[in-house]
Amino acid sequence: LMTEYRLHGPPGTGKTRALATRWVPKAAERFGAENVVISSLTKTAAAEIASRGVKVPEKNIGTLHAIAFRALDRPEIAEARVNEFNEAVPLYAMSGGRASIDEPEVKSERGSTGDQLCAEAQILRHNRVPRERWPHGPLQFQNAWESWMESEDLIDFTGLIEHALVACPVAPNEPQVFVVDEAQDCSVLELDLIRLWNRSAEYTVLAGDGDQSIYGWRGASVRAFLGTPVPEENNHHLKQSFRISKAVHRFASRWIKQSSYRYAVEYQPTES
C-alpha cells in the first residue's frame, strides 16, 4: 500500500531544515540511513538536506535522473553528443548539450528551431501526452531525435525517467523511504516514477510549496504534486516564515489568492 506524506512549506518556513532535522532522522532511525533516499532537482540541493543531519550514503543523494541513471546501469547520455546529432540532422540542430545528470535542469536561452521544438517535446513528454495528440513540429523533431538516439544506443535525460518507469519497478537497492524536496517543480513523468517506486517502499515524503512552482518551462506540474488525494493527516504544514516581512506577506498573500489552483497554507510573517 502506497503511503505518501506531504510537507507544505511556504517561503522562508524552513522546509530544508525540517527535512534534515526531523523527517530524515526519523526515517533513518526506523529503517537505517542506507534505506533512505533524498532527491531534489539538483544534487547540491539534495546534499544540503543530508549535510545538516543524518549521514545518508552518497549514492542515495541526488537528482531523480541520477538515481534512474544508476537503475538503468549507466547508459550513455545523448545530450553529451548533441553536436553529432546536429551533423546528422542539421534541420533540427540544437545549441549544445548538457552532460551532467546531477544538474540537468538548466534552461537554454538560445533559440534555434531545434531548441524550440526540443523544448516543446520535453514538456509534452514530461506531461505524458500521448503522441497522437502532439503538434506536428515537436512530433517530427522527436521522431528524428529518437531515431538518431536508437542508432547510437543513447538515452536522453528525459528518457532516463521514461525508461526507468518501464524497466525498473523498484528503485536501486530497494530503499524504504523517499524524501523529495521541491516537489512542486516535478513533472507528471517524474512523480509517476517516484510513486511507482514508493509502492515497494514504506513511504514517500513530498516537500514543496505549490505557490512557488517556477519550472513550468520544463514540464513541472503543481497538479501532479497536489492532484493525487492523500488523507488530510498526511498533509503537514510549516506555518512560521523566518524570511518574509509583514509587508511582503500582505502583498504576496493578496496576489497569490488569484490563482485558480492551489493548496493554501496560512503562515505567519516575521515580526519585522
C-alpha atoms as a PDB file:
ATOM      1  CA  LEU A   1       0.000   0.000   0.000  1.00  0.00           C
ATOM      2  CA  MET A   2       1.492   3.304  -1.110  1.00  0.00           C
ATOM      3  CA  THR A   3       1.842   5.891   1.673  1.00  0.00           C
ATOM      4  CA  GLU A   4       2.564   9.486   0.708  1.00  0.00           C
ATOM      5  CA  TYR A   5       3.182  12.354   3.104  1.00  0.00           C
ATOM      6  CA  ARG A   6       3.373  15.989   2.048  1.00  0.00           C
ATOM      7  CA  LEU A   7       5.306  18.714   3.807  1.00  0.00           C
ATOM      8  CA  HIS A   8       3.954  22.087   2.682  1.00  0.00           C
ATOM      9  CA  GLY A   9       6.487  24.840   3.280  1.00  0.00           C
ATOM     10  CA  PRO A  10       5.610  28.426   2.323  1.00  0.00           C
ATOM     11  CA  PRO A  11       8.531  30.848   1.704  1.00  0.00           C
ATOM     12  CA  GLY A  12      11.110  31.016   4.476  1.00  0.00           C
ATOM     13  CA  THR A  13       9.412  28.479   6.755  1.00  0.00           C
ATOM     14  CA  GLY A  14      12.448  26.180   6.982  1.00  0.00           C
ATOM     15  CA  LYS A  15      11.444  23.297   4.763  1.00  0.00           C
ATOM     16  CA  THR A  16      15.014  22.097   4.208  1.00  0.00           C
ATOM     17  CA  ARG A  17      15.716  22.343   7.921  1.00  0.00           C
ATOM     18  CA  ALA A  18      12.553  20.374   8.770  1.00  0.00           C
ATOM     19  CA  LEU A  19      13.515  17.618   6.350  1.00  0.00           C
ATOM     20  CA  ALA A  20      17.089  17.488   7.625  1.00  0.00           C
ATOM     21  CA  THR A  21      16.379  17.642  11.348  1.00  0.00           C
ATOM     22  CA  ARG A  22      13.075  15.783  11.648  1.00  0.00           C
ATOM     23  CA  TRP A  23      11.935  13.757   8.667  1.00  0.00           C
ATOM     24  CA  VAL A  24      15.250  12.241   7.543  1.00  0.00           C
ATOM     25  CA  PRO A  25      16.490  11.375  11.068  1.00  0.00           C
ATOM     26  CA  LYS A  26      13.136   9.757  11.897  1.00  0.00           C
ATOM     27  CA  ALA A  27      13.270   7.637   8.740  1.00  0.00           C
ATOM     28  CA  ALA A  28      16.922   6.712   9.299  1.00  0.00           C
ATOM     29  CA  GLU A  29      16.292   5.709  12.901  1.00  0.00           C
ATOM     30  CA  ARG A  30      13.479   3.401  11.889  1.00  0.00           C
ATOM     31  CA  PHE A  31      14.847   1.874   8.680  1.00  0.00           C
ATOM     32  CA  GLY A  32      18.578   2.705   8.647  1.00  0.00           C
ATOM     33  CA  ALA A  33      20.241   5.597   6.797  1.00  0.00           C
ATOM     34  CA  GLU A  34      21.158   3.252   3.930  1.00  0.00           C
ATOM     35  CA  ASN A  35      17.431   2.785   3.258  1.00  0.00           C
ATOM     36  CA  VAL A  36      16.638   6.492   2.871  1.00  0.00           C
ATOM     37  CA  VAL A  37      16.853   8.300  -0.489  1.00  0.00           C
ATOM     38  CA  ILE A  38      16.987  12.114  -0.706  1.00  0.00           C
ATOM     39  CA  SER A  39      16.163  13.634  -4.072  1.00  0.00           C
ATOM     40  CA  SER A  40      15.803  17.165  -5.424  1.00  0.00           C
ATOM     41  CA  LEU A  41      16.144  18.989  -8.746  1.00  0.00           C
ATOM     42  CA  THR A  42      19.915  19.242  -8.250  1.00  0.00           C
ATOM     43  CA  LYS A  43      22.392  17.127  -6.329  1.00  0.00           C
ATOM     44  CA  THR A  44      23.531  20.274  -4.496  1.00  0.00           C
ATOM     45  CA  ALA A  45      20.032  20.842  -3.104  1.00  0.00           C
ATOM     46  CA  ALA A  46      19.650  17.206  -2.042  1.00  0.00           C
ATOM     47  CA  ALA A  47      23.114  17.219  -0.441  1.00  0.00           C
ATOM     48  CA  GLU A  48      22.169  20.321   1.559  1.00  0.00           C
ATOM     49  CA  ILE A  49      19.458  18.317   3.320  1.00  0.00           C
ATOM     50  CA  ALA A  50      21.829  15.436   4.009  1.00  0.00           C
ATOM     51  CA  SER A  51      24.618  17.707   5.264  1.00  0.00           C
ATOM     52  CA  ARG A  52      22.516  19.063   8.121  1.00  0.00           C
ATOM     53  CA  GLY A  53      21.581  15.813   9.783  1.00  0.00           C
ATOM     54  CA  VAL A  54      21.898  12.069   9.379  1.00  0.00           C
ATOM     55  CA  LYS A  55      24.749  10.674   7.283  1.00  0.00           C
ATOM     56  CA  VAL A  56      22.814   9.211   4.347  1.00  0.00           C
ATOM     57  CA  PRO A  57      25.059   7.312   1.864  1.00  0.00           C
ATOM     58  CA  GLU A  58      26.161   9.491  -1.061  1.00  0.00           C
ATOM     59  CA  LYS A  59      24.682   7.057  -3.590  1.00  0.00           C
ATOM     60  CA  ASN A  60      21.264   7.754  -2.043  1.00  0.00           C
ATOM     61  CA  ILE A  61      21.518  11.531  -2.559  1.00  0.00           C
ATOM     62  CA  GLY A  62      20.874  13.299  -5.856  1.00  0.00           C
ATOM     63  CA  THR A  63      18.529  14.040  -8.710  1.00  0.00           C
ATOM     64  CA  LEU A  64      15.865  11.614  -9.838  1.00  0.00           C
ATOM     65  CA  HIS A  65      17.751  11.490 -13.144  1.00  0.00           C
ATOM     66  CA  ALA A  66      20.904  10.291 -11.377  1.00  0.00           C
ATOM     67  CA  ILE A  67      19.006   7.588  -9.494  1.00  0.00           C
ATOM     68  CA  ALA A  68      17.352   6.420 -12.729  1.00  0.00           C
ATOM     69  CA  PHE A  69      20.763   6.527 -14.446  1.00  0.00           C
ATOM     70  CA  ARG A  70      22.146   4.059 -11.909  1.00  0.00           C
ATOM     71  CA  ALA A  71      18.995   1.933 -12.070  1.00  0.00           C
ATOM     72  CA  LEU A  72      19.463   1.617 -15.845  1.00  0.00           C
ATOM     73  CA  ASP A  73      23.130   0.615 -15.460  1.00  0.00           C
ATOM     74  CA  ARG A  74      24.607   3.946 -16.534  1.00  0.00           C
ATOM     75  CA  PRO A  75      23.646   4.323 -20.208  1.00  0.00           C
ATOM     76  CA  GLU A  76      25.388   6.866 -22.417  1.00  0.00           C
ATOM     77  CA  ILE A  77      23.590  10.225 -22.410  1.00  0.00           C
ATOM     78  CA  ALA A  78      22.516  11.766 -25.720  1.00  0.00           C
ATOM     79  CA  GLU A  79      22.901  15.406 -24.642  1.00  0.00           C
ATOM     80  CA  ALA A  80      26.644  14.867 -24.290  1.00  0.00           C
ATOM     81  CA  ARG A  81      26.828  14.146 -28.026  1.00  0.00           C
ATOM     82  CA  VAL A  82      24.369  16.688 -29.395  1.00  0.00           C
ATOM     83  CA  ASN A  83      26.952  18.045 -31.851  1.00  0.00           C
ATOM     84  CA  GLU A  84      26.860  14.677 -33.601  1.00  0.00           C
ATOM     85  CA  PHE A  85      23.080  14.923 -33.849  1.00  0.00           C
ATOM     86  CA  ASN A  86      23.438  18.374 -35.376  1.00  0.00           C
ATOM     87  CA  GLU A  87      25.687  16.951 -38.065  1.00  0.00           C
ATOM     88  CA  ALA A  88      23.334  14.046 -38.737  1.00  0.00           C
ATOM     89  CA  VAL A  89      20.108  16.098 -38.716  1.00  0.00           C
ATOM     90  CA  PRO A  90      21.034  19.754 -39.467  1.00  0.00           C
ATOM     91  CA  LEU A  91      17.365  20.707 -39.902  1.00  0.00           C
ATOM     92  CA  TYR A  92      16.895  20.332 -36.135  1.00  0.00           C
ATOM     93  CA  ALA A  93      20.355  21.446 -34.976  1.00  0.00           C
ATOM     94  CA  MET A  94      20.431  22.469 -31.298  1.00  0.00           C
ATOM     95  CA  SER A  95      22.614  24.911 -29.412  1.00  0.00           C
ATOM     96  CA  GLY A  96      24.510  22.441 -27.296  1.00  0.00           C
ATOM     97  CA  GLY A  97      24.233  19.663 -24.770  1.00  0.00           C
ATOM     98  CA  ARG A  98      24.318  19.284 -21.016  1.00  0.00           C
ATOM     99  CA  ALA A  99      26.235  16.257 -19.825  1.00  0.00           C
ATOM    100  CA  SER A 100      25.624  16.311 -16.065  1.00  0.00           C
ATOM    101  CA  ILE A 101      22.914  14.123 -14.577  1.00  0.00           C
ATOM    102  CA  ASP A 102      23.494  15.965 -11.277  1.00  0.00           C
ATOM    103  CA  GLU A 103      22.405  19.357 -12.646  1.00  0.00           C
ATOM    104  CA  PRO A 104      20.226  18.516 -15.670  1.00  0.00           C
ATOM    105  CA  GLU A 105      17.661  21.291 -15.475  1.00  0.00           C
ATOM    106  CA  VAL A 106      19.478  24.282 -16.968  1.00  0.00           C
ATOM    107  CA  LYS A 107      17.263  26.426 -19.176  1.00  0.00           C
ATOM    108  CA  SER A 108      18.736  27.222 -22.576  1.00  0.00           C
ATOM    109  CA  GLU A 109      18.308  30.855 -23.603  1.00  0.00           C
ATOM    110  CA  ARG A 110      19.233  30.142 -27.211  1.00  0.00           C
ATOM    111  CA  GLY A 111      16.593  29.939 -29.847  1.00  0.00           C
ATOM    112  CA  SER A 112      17.250  27.703 -32.825  1.00  0.00           C
ATOM    113  CA  THR A 113      14.335  25.828 -34.360  1.00  0.00           C
ATOM    114  CA  GLY A 114      15.763  22.630 -32.880  1.00  0.00           C
ATOM    115  CA  ASP A 115      15.955  24.200 -29.418  1.00  0.00           C
ATOM    116  CA  GLN A 116      12.347  25.369 -29.586  1.00  0.00           C
ATOM    117  CA  LEU A 117      10.958  22.070 -30.872  1.00  0.00           C
ATOM    118  CA  CYS A 118      13.035  20.121 -28.350  1.00  0.00           C
ATOM    119  CA  ALA A 119      11.670  22.269 -25.505  1.00  0.00           C
ATOM    120  CA  GLU A 120       8.093  21.687 -26.688  1.00  0.00           C
ATOM    121  CA  ALA A 121       8.715  17.945 -26.979  1.00  0.00           C
ATOM    122  CA  GLN A 122      10.219  17.849 -23.484  1.00  0.00           C
ATOM    123  CA  ILE A 123       7.119  19.436 -21.965  1.00  0.00           C
ATOM    124  CA  LEU A 124       4.857  17.008 -23.810  1.00  0.00           C
ATOM    125  CA  ARG A 125       6.965  14.069 -22.611  1.00  0.00           C
ATOM    126  CA  HIS A 126       7.075  15.322 -19.033  1.00  0.00           C
ATOM    127  CA  ASN A 127       3.293  15.656 -19.077  1.00  0.00           C
ATOM    128  CA  ARG A 128       2.959  12.188 -20.656  1.00  0.00           C
ATOM    129  CA  VAL A 129       0.807  13.489 -23.502  1.00  0.00           C
ATOM    130  CA  PRO A 130       0.043  10.639 -25.974  1.00  0.00           C
ATOM    131  CA  ARG A 131       1.960  11.023 -29.226  1.00  0.00           C
ATOM    132  CA  GLU A 132      -1.236  11.132 -31.297  1.00  0.00           C
ATOM    133  CA  ARG A 133      -2.056  14.445 -29.572  1.00  0.00           C
ATOM    134  CA  TRP A 134       1.296  16.101 -30.254  1.00  0.00           C
ATOM    135  CA  PRO A 135       1.536  19.057 -32.663  1.00  0.00           C
ATOM    136  CA  HIS A 136       3.294  18.302 -35.938  1.00  0.00           C
ATOM    137  CA  GLY A 137       6.525  20.253 -35.262  1.00  0.00           C
ATOM    138  CA  PRO A 138       7.647  18.713 -31.961  1.00  0.00           C
ATOM    139  CA  LEU A 139       6.478  15.289 -33.145  1.00  0.00           C
ATOM    140  CA  GLN A 140       8.694  15.457 -36.242  1.00  0.00           C
ATOM    141  CA  PHE A 141      11.620  16.626 -34.119  1.00  0.00           C
ATOM    142  CA  GLN A 142      11.090  13.848 -31.566  1.00  0.00           C
ATOM    143  CA  ASN A 143      10.932  11.197 -34.291  1.00  0.00           C
ATOM    144  CA  ALA A 144      14.258  12.387 -35.683  1.00  0.00           C
ATOM    145  CA  TRP A 145      15.849  12.683 -32.217  1.00  0.00           C
ATOM    146  CA  GLU A 146      14.699   9.210 -31.154  1.00  0.00           C
ATOM    147  CA  SER A 147      15.766   7.637 -34.425  1.00  0.00           C
ATOM    148  CA  TRP A 148      19.260   9.097 -34.006  1.00  0.00           C
ATOM    149  CA  MET A 149      19.467   8.030 -30.337  1.00  0.00           C
ATOM    150  CA  GLU A 150      18.435   4.498 -31.233  1.00  0.00           C
ATOM    151  CA  SER A 151      21.102   4.288 -33.946  1.00  0.00           C
ATOM    152  CA  GLU A 152      23.755   5.409 -31.455  1.00  0.00           C
ATOM    153  CA  ASP A 153      22.390   3.425 -28.454  1.00  0.00           C
ATOM    154  CA  LEU A 154      21.827   6.565 -26.385  1.00  0.00           C
ATOM    155  CA  ILE A 155      19.232   7.802 -23.866  1.00  0.00           C
ATOM    156  CA  ASP A 156      18.478  11.461 -23.180  1.00  0.00           C
ATOM    157  CA  PHE A 157      17.778  12.961 -19.749  1.00  0.00           C
ATOM    158  CA  THR A 158      14.011  12.660 -20.010  1.00  0.00           C
ATOM    159  CA  GLY A 159      14.410   9.164 -21.419  1.00  0.00           C
ATOM    160  CA  LEU A 160      16.118   8.113 -18.183  1.00  0.00           C
ATOM    161  CA  ILE A 161      12.834   8.678 -16.359  1.00  0.00           C
ATOM    162  CA  GLU A 162      10.723   7.165 -19.159  1.00  0.00           C
ATOM    163  CA  HIS A 163      12.861   4.014 -19.380  1.00  0.00           C
ATOM    164  CA  ALA A 164      13.011   3.592 -15.598  1.00  0.00           C
ATOM    165  CA  LEU A 165       9.202   3.682 -15.448  1.00  0.00           C
ATOM    166  CA  VAL A 166       9.103   0.657 -17.754  1.00  0.00           C
ATOM    167  CA  ALA A 167      12.240  -1.246 -16.805  1.00  0.00           C
ATOM    168  CA  CYS A 168      12.711  -0.538 -13.091  1.00  0.00           C
ATOM    169  CA  PRO A 169       9.612  -1.179 -10.966  1.00  0.00           C
ATOM    170  CA  VAL A 170      11.797  -0.989  -7.846  1.00  0.00           C
ATOM    171  CA  ALA A 171      14.399   1.688  -7.095  1.00  0.00           C
ATOM    172  CA  PRO A 172      18.101   0.738  -6.838  1.00  0.00           C
ATOM    173  CA  ASN A 173      18.887  -1.078  -3.556  1.00  0.00           C
ATOM    174  CA  GLU A 174      15.172  -1.149  -2.663  1.00  0.00           C
ATOM    175  CA  PRO A 175      15.066   1.850  -0.275  1.00  0.00           C
ATOM    176  CA  GLN A 176      12.281   2.114   2.265  1.00  0.00           C
ATOM    177  CA  VAL A 177      11.800   5.895   2.338  1.00  0.00           C
ATOM    178  CA  PHE A 178      11.988   8.579  -0.357  1.00  0.00           C
ATOM    179  CA  VAL A 179      12.379  12.226   0.626  1.00  0.00           C
ATOM    180  CA  VAL A 180      11.728  14.512  -2.355  1.00  0.00           C
ATOM    181  CA  ASP A 181      12.375  18.233  -1.986  1.00  0.00           C
ATOM    182  CA  GLU A 182      10.863  20.955  -4.220  1.00  0.00           C
ATOM    183  CA  ALA A 183       8.180  18.508  -5.325  1.00  0.00           C
ATOM    184  CA  GLN A 184       6.116  21.343  -6.808  1.00  0.00           C
ATOM    185  CA  ASP A 185       8.728  21.536  -9.576  1.00  0.00           C
ATOM    186  CA  CYS A 186       8.492  17.853 -10.511  1.00  0.00           C
ATOM    187  CA  SER A 187       6.625  16.819 -13.641  1.00  0.00           C
ATOM    188  CA  VAL A 188       3.865  14.264 -14.125  1.00  0.00           C
ATOM    189  CA  LEU A 189       6.507  11.889 -15.509  1.00  0.00           C
ATOM    190  CA  GLU A 190       8.856  12.290 -12.545  1.00  0.00           C
ATOM    191  CA  LEU A 191       6.158  11.973  -9.909  1.00  0.00           C
ATOM    192  CA  ASP A 192       4.824   8.888 -11.675  1.00  0.00           C
ATOM    193  CA  LEU A 193       8.260   7.285 -11.241  1.00  0.00           C
ATOM    194  CA  ILE A 194       8.523   8.372  -7.606  1.00  0.00           C
ATOM    195  CA  ARG A 195       5.081   6.949  -6.876  1.00  0.00           C
ATOM    196  CA  LEU A 196       5.891   3.727  -8.727  1.00  0.00           C
ATOM    197  CA  TRP A 197       8.986   3.236  -6.576  1.00  0.00           C
ATOM    198  CA  ASN A 198       7.006   4.162  -3.485  1.00  0.00           C
ATOM    199  CA  ARG A 199       4.857   1.056  -3.983  1.00  0.00           C
ATOM    200  CA  SER A 200       7.830  -1.066  -2.907  1.00  0.00           C
ATOM    201  CA  ALA A 201       8.828   1.285  -0.070  1.00  0.00           C
ATOM    202  CA  GLU A 202       7.287   2.167   3.269  1.00  0.00           C
ATOM    203  CA  TYR A 203       6.519   5.781   2.422  1.00  0.00           C
ATOM    204  CA  THR A 204       7.490   8.893   0.488  1.00  0.00           C
ATOM    205  CA  VAL A 205       7.712  12.480   1.726  1.00  0.00           C
ATOM    206  CA  LEU A 206       6.988  15.103  -0.946  1.00  0.00           C
ATOM    207  CA  ALA A 207       8.113  18.502   0.328  1.00  0.00           C
ATOM    208  CA  GLY A 208       7.244  21.676  -1.506  1.00  0.00           C
ATOM    209  CA  ASP A 209       5.000  24.668  -1.960  1.00  0.00           C
ATOM    210  CA  GLY A 210       2.609  24.754  -4.896  1.00  0.00           C
ATOM    211  CA  ASP A 211       2.635  28.561  -4.791  1.00  0.00           C
ATOM    212  CA  GLN A 212       6.368  28.594  -5.622  1.00  0.00           C
ATOM    213  CA  SER A 213       6.409  26.459  -8.772  1.00  0.00           C
ATOM    214  CA  ILE A 214       8.842  28.048 -11.253  1.00  0.00           C
ATOM    215  CA  TYR A 215       9.800  25.220 -13.597  1.00  0.00           C
ATOM    216  CA  GLY A 216       6.813  25.192 -15.927  1.00  0.00           C
ATOM    217  CA  TRP A 217       9.237  25.687 -18.837  1.00  0.00           C
ATOM    218  CA  ARG A 218      10.463  22.106 -18.384  1.00  0.00           C
ATOM    219  CA  GLY A 219       7.109  20.485 -17.641  1.00  0.00           C
ATOM    220  CA  ALA A 220       6.730  20.980 -13.881  1.00  0.00           C
ATOM    221  CA  SER A 221       3.159  20.388 -12.734  1.00  0.00           C
ATOM    222  CA  VAL A 222       1.643  21.601  -9.480  1.00  0.00           C
ATOM    223  CA  ARG A 223      -1.354  19.387 -10.260  1.00  0.00           C
ATOM    224  CA  ALA A 224       0.936  16.354 -10.390  1.00  0.00           C
ATOM    225  CA  PHE A 225       2.183  17.257  -6.906  1.00  0.00           C
ATOM    226  CA  LEU A 226      -1.202  18.084  -5.371  1.00  0.00           C
ATOM    227  CA  GLY A 227      -3.715  16.286  -7.578  1.00  0.00           C
ATOM    228  CA  THR A 228      -3.436  12.793  -6.101  1.00  0.00           C
ATOM    229  CA  PRO A 229      -5.599  12.731  -2.941  1.00  0.00           C
ATOM    230  CA  VAL A 230      -3.943  11.821   0.360  1.00  0.00           C
ATOM    231  CA  PRO A 231      -5.551  11.586   3.813  1.00  0.00           C
ATOM    232  CA  GLU A 232      -5.639  15.031   5.408  1.00  0.00           C
ATOM    233  CA  GLU A 233      -3.499  13.805   8.300  1.00  0.00           C
ATOM    234  CA  ASN A 234      -0.732  13.105   5.764  1.00  0.00           C
ATOM    235  CA  ASN A 235      -0.508  16.832   4.969  1.00  0.00           C
ATOM    236  CA  HIS A 236       1.951  18.624   7.261  1.00  0.00           C
ATOM    237  CA  HIS A 237       2.279  22.409   7.302  1.00  0.00           C
ATOM    238  CA  LEU A 238       5.108  24.766   8.238  1.00  0.00           C
ATOM    239  CA  LYS A 239       3.439  27.950   9.453  1.00  0.00           C
ATOM    240  CA  GLN A 240       6.137  30.417  10.533  1.00  0.00           C
ATOM    241  CA  SER A 241       8.272  32.233   7.980  1.00  0.00           C
ATOM    242  CA  PHE A 242      11.684  33.409   9.139  1.00  0.00           C
ATOM    243  CA  ARG A 243      12.293  35.423   5.956  1.00  0.00           C
ATOM    244  CA  ILE A 244       9.089  37.123   4.774  1.00  0.00           C
ATOM    245  CA  SER A 245       8.268  40.511   6.303  1.00  0.00           C
ATOM    246  CA  LYS A 246       4.721  41.610   7.142  1.00  0.00           C
ATOM    247  CA  ALA A 247       4.513  43.992   4.181  1.00  0.00           C
ATOM    248  CA  VAL A 248       5.713  41.399   1.682  1.00  0.00           C
ATOM    249  CA  HIS A 249       3.461  38.776   3.260  1.00  0.00           C
ATOM    250  CA  ARG A 250       0.368  41.007   2.886  1.00  0.00           C
ATOM    251  CA  PHE A 251       1.104  41.736  -0.774  1.00  0.00           C
ATOM    252  CA  ALA A 252       2.065  38.156  -1.662  1.00  0.00           C
ATOM    253  CA  SER A 253      -0.993  36.691   0.084  1.00  0.00           C
ATOM    254  CA  ARG A 254      -3.363  39.019  -1.779  1.00  0.00           C
ATOM    255  CA  TRP A 255      -1.681  38.310  -5.102  1.00  0.00           C
ATOM    256  CA  ILE A 256      -1.487  34.501  -4.853  1.00  0.00           C
ATOM    257  CA  LYS A 257      -5.191  34.247  -3.932  1.00  0.00           C
ATOM    258  CA  GLN A 258      -5.913  34.994  -7.598  1.00  0.00           C
ATOM    259  CA  SER A 259      -4.543  31.568  -8.512  1.00  0.00           C
ATOM    260  CA  SER A 260      -7.261  29.185  -9.670  1.00  0.00           C
ATOM    261  CA  TYR A 261      -5.498  26.032  -8.435  1.00  0.00           C
ATOM    262  CA  ARG A 262      -3.606  25.900  -5.164  1.00  0.00           C
ATOM    263  CA  TYR A 263      -3.314  24.252  -1.758  1.00  0.00           C
ATOM    264  CA  ALA A 264      -3.488  27.193   0.623  1.00  0.00           C
ATOM    265  CA  VAL A 265      -1.320  27.164   3.743  1.00  0.00           C
ATOM    266  CA  GLU A 266      -1.793  30.020   6.208  1.00  0.00           C
ATOM    267  CA  TYR A 267       1.582  31.106   7.573  1.00  0.00           C
ATOM    268  CA  GLN A 268       2.919  33.910   9.724  1.00  0.00           C
ATOM    269  CA  PRO A 269       5.466  36.548   8.600  1.00  0.00           C
ATOM    270  CA  THR A 270       8.456  37.665  10.619  1.00  0.00           C
ATOM    271  CA  GLU A 271       7.967  40.441  13.175  1.00  0.00           C
ATOM    272  CA  SER A 272       9.917  42.969  11.105  1.00  0.00           C
END
